[in-house]
Tab-separated table of C-alpha atoms (C1' of nucleotides) in Angstrom:
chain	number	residue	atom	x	y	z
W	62	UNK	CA	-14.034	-11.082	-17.915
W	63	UNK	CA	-10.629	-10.357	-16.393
W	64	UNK	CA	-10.875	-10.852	-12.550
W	65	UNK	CA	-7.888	-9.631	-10.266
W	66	UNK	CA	-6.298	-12.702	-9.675
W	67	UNK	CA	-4.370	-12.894	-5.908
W	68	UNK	CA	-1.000	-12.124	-7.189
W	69	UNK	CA	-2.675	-8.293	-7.679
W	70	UNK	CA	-2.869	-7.749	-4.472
W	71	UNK	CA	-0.257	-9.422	-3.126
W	72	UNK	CA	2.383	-6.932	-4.108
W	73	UNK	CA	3.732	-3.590	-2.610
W	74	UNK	CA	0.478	-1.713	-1.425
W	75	UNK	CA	1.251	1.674	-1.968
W	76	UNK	CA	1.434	-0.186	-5.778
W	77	UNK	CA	-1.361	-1.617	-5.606
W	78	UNK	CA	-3.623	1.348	-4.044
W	79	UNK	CA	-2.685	3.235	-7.259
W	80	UNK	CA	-3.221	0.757	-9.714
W	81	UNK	CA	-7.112	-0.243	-8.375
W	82	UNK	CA	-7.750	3.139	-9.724
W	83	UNK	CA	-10.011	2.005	-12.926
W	84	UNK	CA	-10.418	-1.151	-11.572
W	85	UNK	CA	-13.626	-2.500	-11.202
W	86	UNK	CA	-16.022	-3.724	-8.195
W	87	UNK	CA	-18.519	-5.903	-8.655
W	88	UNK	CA	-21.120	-6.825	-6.453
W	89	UNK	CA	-23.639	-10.020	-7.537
W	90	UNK	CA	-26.911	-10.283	-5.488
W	91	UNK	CA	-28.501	-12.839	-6.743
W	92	UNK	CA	-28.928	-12.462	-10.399
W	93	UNK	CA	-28.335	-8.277	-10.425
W	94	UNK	CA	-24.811	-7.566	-10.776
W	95	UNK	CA	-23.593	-3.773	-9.367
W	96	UNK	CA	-20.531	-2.213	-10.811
W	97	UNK	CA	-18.787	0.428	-10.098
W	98	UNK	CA	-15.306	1.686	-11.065
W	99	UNK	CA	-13.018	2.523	-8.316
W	100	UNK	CA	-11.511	6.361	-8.399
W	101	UNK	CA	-10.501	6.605	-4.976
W	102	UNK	CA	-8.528	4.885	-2.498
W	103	UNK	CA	-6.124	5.013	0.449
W	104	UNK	CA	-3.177	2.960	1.895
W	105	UNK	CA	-2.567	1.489	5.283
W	106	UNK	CA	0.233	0.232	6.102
W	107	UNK	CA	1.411	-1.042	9.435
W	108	UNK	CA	2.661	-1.654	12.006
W	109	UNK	CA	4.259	1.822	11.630
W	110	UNK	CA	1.280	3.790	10.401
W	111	UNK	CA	-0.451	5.064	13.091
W	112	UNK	CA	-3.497	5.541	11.003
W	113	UNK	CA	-3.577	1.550	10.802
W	114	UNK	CA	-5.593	-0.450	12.993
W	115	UNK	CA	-2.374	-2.688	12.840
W	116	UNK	CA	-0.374	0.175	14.237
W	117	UNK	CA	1.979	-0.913	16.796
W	118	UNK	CA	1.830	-4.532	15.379
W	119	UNK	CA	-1.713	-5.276	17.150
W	120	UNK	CA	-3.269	-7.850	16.211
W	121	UNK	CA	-7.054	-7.702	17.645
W	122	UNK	CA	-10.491	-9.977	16.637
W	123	UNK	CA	-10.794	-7.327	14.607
W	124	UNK	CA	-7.961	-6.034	12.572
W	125	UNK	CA	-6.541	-9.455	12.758
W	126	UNK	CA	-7.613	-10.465	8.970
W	127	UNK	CA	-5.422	-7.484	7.575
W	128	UNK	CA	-2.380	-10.198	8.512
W	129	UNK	CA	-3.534	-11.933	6.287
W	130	UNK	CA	-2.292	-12.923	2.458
W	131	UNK	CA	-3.727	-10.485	-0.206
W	132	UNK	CA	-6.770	-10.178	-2.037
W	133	UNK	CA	-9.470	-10.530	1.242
W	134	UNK	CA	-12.064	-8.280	2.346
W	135	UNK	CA	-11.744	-6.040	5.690
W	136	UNK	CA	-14.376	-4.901	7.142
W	137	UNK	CA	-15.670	-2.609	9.663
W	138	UNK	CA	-18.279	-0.493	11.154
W	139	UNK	CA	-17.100	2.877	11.688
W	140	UNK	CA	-19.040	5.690	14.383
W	141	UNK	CA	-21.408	3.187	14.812
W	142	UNK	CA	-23.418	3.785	11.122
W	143	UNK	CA	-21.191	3.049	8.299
W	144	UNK	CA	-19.880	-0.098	6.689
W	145	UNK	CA	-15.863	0.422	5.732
W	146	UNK	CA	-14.238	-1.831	2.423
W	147	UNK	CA	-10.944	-2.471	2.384
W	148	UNK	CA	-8.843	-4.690	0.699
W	149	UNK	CA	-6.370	-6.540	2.050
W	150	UNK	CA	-2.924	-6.699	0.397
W	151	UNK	CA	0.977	-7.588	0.841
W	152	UNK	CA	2.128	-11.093	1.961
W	153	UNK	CA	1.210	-12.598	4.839
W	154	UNK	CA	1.678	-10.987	7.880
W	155	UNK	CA	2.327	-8.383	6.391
W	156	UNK	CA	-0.931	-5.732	7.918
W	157	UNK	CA	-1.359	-3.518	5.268
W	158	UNK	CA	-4.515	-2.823	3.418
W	159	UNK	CA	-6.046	-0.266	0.731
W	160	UNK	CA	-9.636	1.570	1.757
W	161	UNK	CA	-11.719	2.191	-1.287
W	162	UNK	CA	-13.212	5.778	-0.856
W	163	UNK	CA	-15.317	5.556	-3.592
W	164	UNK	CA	-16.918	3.950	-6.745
W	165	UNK	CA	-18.318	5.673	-10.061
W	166	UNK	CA	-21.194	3.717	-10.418
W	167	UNK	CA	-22.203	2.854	-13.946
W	168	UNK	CA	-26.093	4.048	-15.433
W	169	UNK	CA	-27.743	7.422	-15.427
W	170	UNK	CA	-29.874	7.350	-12.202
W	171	UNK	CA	-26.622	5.944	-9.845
W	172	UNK	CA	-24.210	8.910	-12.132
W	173	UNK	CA	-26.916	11.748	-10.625
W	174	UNK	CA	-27.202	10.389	-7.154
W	175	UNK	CA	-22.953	10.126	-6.323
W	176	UNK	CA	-24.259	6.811	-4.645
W	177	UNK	CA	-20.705	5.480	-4.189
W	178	UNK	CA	-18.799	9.015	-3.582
W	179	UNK	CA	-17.600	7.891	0.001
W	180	UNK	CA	-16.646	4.749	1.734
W	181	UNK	CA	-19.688	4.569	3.980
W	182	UNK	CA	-21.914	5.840	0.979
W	183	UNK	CA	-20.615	2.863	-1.843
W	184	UNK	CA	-20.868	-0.249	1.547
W	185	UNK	CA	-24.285	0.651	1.692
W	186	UNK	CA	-25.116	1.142	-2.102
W	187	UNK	CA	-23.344	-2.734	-1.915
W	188	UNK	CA	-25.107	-4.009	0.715
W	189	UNK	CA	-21.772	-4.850	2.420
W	190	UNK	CA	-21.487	-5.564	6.112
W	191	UNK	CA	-19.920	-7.804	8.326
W	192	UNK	CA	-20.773	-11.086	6.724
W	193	UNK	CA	-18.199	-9.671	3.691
W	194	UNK	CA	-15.560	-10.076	6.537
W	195	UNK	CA	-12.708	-12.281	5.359
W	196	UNK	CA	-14.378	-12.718	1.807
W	197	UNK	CA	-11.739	-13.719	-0.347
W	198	UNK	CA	-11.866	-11.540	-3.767
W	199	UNK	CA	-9.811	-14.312	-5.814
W	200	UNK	CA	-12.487	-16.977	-5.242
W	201	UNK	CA	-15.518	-15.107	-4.126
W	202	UNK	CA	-18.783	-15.590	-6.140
W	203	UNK	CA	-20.866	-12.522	-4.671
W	204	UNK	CA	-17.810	-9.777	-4.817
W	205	UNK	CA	-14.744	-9.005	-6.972
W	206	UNK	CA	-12.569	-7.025	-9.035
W	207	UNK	CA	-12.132	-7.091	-12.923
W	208	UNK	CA	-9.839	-5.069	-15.111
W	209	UNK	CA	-11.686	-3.964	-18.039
W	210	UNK	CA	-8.820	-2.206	-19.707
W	211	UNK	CA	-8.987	1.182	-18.520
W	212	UNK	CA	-5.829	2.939	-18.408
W	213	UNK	CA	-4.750	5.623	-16.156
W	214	UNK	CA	-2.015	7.368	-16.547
W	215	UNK	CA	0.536	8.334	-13.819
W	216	UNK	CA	-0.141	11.658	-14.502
W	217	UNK	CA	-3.644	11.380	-13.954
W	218	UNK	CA	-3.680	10.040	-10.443
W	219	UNK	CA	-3.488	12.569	-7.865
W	220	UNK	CA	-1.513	12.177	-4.223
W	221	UNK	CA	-3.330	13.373	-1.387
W	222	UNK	CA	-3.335	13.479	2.544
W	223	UNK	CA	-5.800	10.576	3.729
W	224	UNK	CA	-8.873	11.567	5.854
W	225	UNK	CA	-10.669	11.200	9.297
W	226	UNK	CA	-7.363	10.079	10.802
W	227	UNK	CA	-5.937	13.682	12.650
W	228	UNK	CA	-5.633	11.382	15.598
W	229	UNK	CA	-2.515	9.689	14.104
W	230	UNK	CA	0.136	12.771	13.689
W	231	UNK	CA	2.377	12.750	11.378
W	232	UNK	CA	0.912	9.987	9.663
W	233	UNK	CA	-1.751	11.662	8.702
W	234	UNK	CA	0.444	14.177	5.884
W	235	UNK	CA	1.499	10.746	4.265
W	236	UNK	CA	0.288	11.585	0.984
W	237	UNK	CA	-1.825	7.661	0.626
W	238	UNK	CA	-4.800	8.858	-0.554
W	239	UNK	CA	-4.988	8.380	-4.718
W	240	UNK	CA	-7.904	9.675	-6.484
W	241	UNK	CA	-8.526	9.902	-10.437
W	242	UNK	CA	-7.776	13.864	-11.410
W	243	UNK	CA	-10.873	15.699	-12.238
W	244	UNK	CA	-13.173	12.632	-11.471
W	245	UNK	CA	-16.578	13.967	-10.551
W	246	UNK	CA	-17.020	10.626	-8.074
W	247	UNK	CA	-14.257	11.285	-5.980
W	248	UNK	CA	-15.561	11.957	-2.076
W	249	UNK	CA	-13.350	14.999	-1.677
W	250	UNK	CA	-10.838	16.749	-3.638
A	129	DT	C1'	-18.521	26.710	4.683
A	130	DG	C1'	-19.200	25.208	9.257
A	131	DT	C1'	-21.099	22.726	13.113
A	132	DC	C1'	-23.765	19.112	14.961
A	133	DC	C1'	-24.583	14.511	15.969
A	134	DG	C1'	-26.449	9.778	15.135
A	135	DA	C1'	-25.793	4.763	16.833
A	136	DT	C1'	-22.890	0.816	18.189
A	137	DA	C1'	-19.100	-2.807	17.834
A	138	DT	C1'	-14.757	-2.957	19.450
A	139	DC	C1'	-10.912	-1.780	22.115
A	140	DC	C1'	-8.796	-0.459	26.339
A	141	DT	C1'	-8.432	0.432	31.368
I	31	DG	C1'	-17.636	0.411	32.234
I	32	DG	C1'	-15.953	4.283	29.305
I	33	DA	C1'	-14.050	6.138	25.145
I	34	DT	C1'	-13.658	6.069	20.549
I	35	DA	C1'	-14.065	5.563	15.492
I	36	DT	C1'	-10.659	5.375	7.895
I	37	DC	C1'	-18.568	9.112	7.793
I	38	DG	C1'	-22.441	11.541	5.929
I	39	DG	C1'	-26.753	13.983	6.069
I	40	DA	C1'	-29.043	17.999	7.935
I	41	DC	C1'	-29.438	22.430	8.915
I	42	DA	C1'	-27.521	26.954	10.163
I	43	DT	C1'	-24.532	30.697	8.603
DNA sequence: TGTCCGATATCCT
DNA sequence: GGATATCGGACAT
């Protein structure tokens, strides 16, 4: 068992967005543990990206954990429904932060139902919410990552525009949304 | 493929 | 007090 250790995430995010690609998530409740491998996710990175609740070097109750050192949880409720995961990465003070978009979960029944194609979808699959706030991924004992060895090459990781954010101009063509090529679990190609 | 809209914490004026 | 938000399911077209 090879969990992400904080020096992961405290590196360059745009690095570190790509290389949680095949990465996995897992999520312990009680004695069940969820898995799910991570083919999509998307960078923020402020206080220049618009996009970022950071943007403009704000610091609010709640964007303020994204200031934080690497390797902790941000959370959010978005349009009033559904639960957001991010990760937070970079040195301190440093508000940047990686959204996962979604999780190929592992076992027939969660393969049929895309439970995790989506950022909203894979929170509530996880039961995540806003006690996860802050939850640091290095030490935590009900969510982490692992590396289980699988590779992806560069030329398998595709570059896309991120999503939901038209409000934030030209930041929104930034092309910080990876996703695994051909993977049937990504929320939107 | 497109449009509609839920349901609410947080931010801003 | 008012506007808004890193979505997703439903139903029409």
């Amino acid at each position: 068992m090879k969990r992400l250790k904080r020096s992961f995430f405290v590196r360059p995010t745009l690095k570190v967005a790509r290389e949680l690609l095949g990465k996995f998530l897992v999520r312990k409740i009680k004695k069940e543990k969820l898995l799910g491998k991570i083919v999509e996710t998307e960078a923020y990175i402020g206080p220049e990206d618009k996009a970022s609740h950071a943007s403009g070097g704000r610091i609010t109750k709640r964007c303020q954990i994204v200031y934080s050192n690497g390797g902790r949880v941000y959370i959010y409720l978005c349009y009033g429904i559904h639960w957001m995961l991010n990760i937070v990465t970079a040195p301190k003070d440093k508000p940047e932060c990686v959204l996962i978009r979604a999780l190929e979960s592992l076992g027939k029944e969660e393969k049929l139902k895309k439970i995790a194609s989506g950022p909203g979808k894979l929170c509530n699959w996880l039961n995540l919410d806003k006690s996860f706030y802050g939850e640091d991924l290095a030490k935590s004992k009900r969510i982490w990552l692992e590396d289980k060895g699988v590779k992806i090459k560069k030329s398998q990781i595709i570059s896309a525009e991120r999503i939901g954010i038209d409000y934030a101009g030209a930041w929104a063509n930034r092309l910080w949304r990876f996703y695994i090529k051909d993977n049937n679990f990504v929320s939107r190609k």
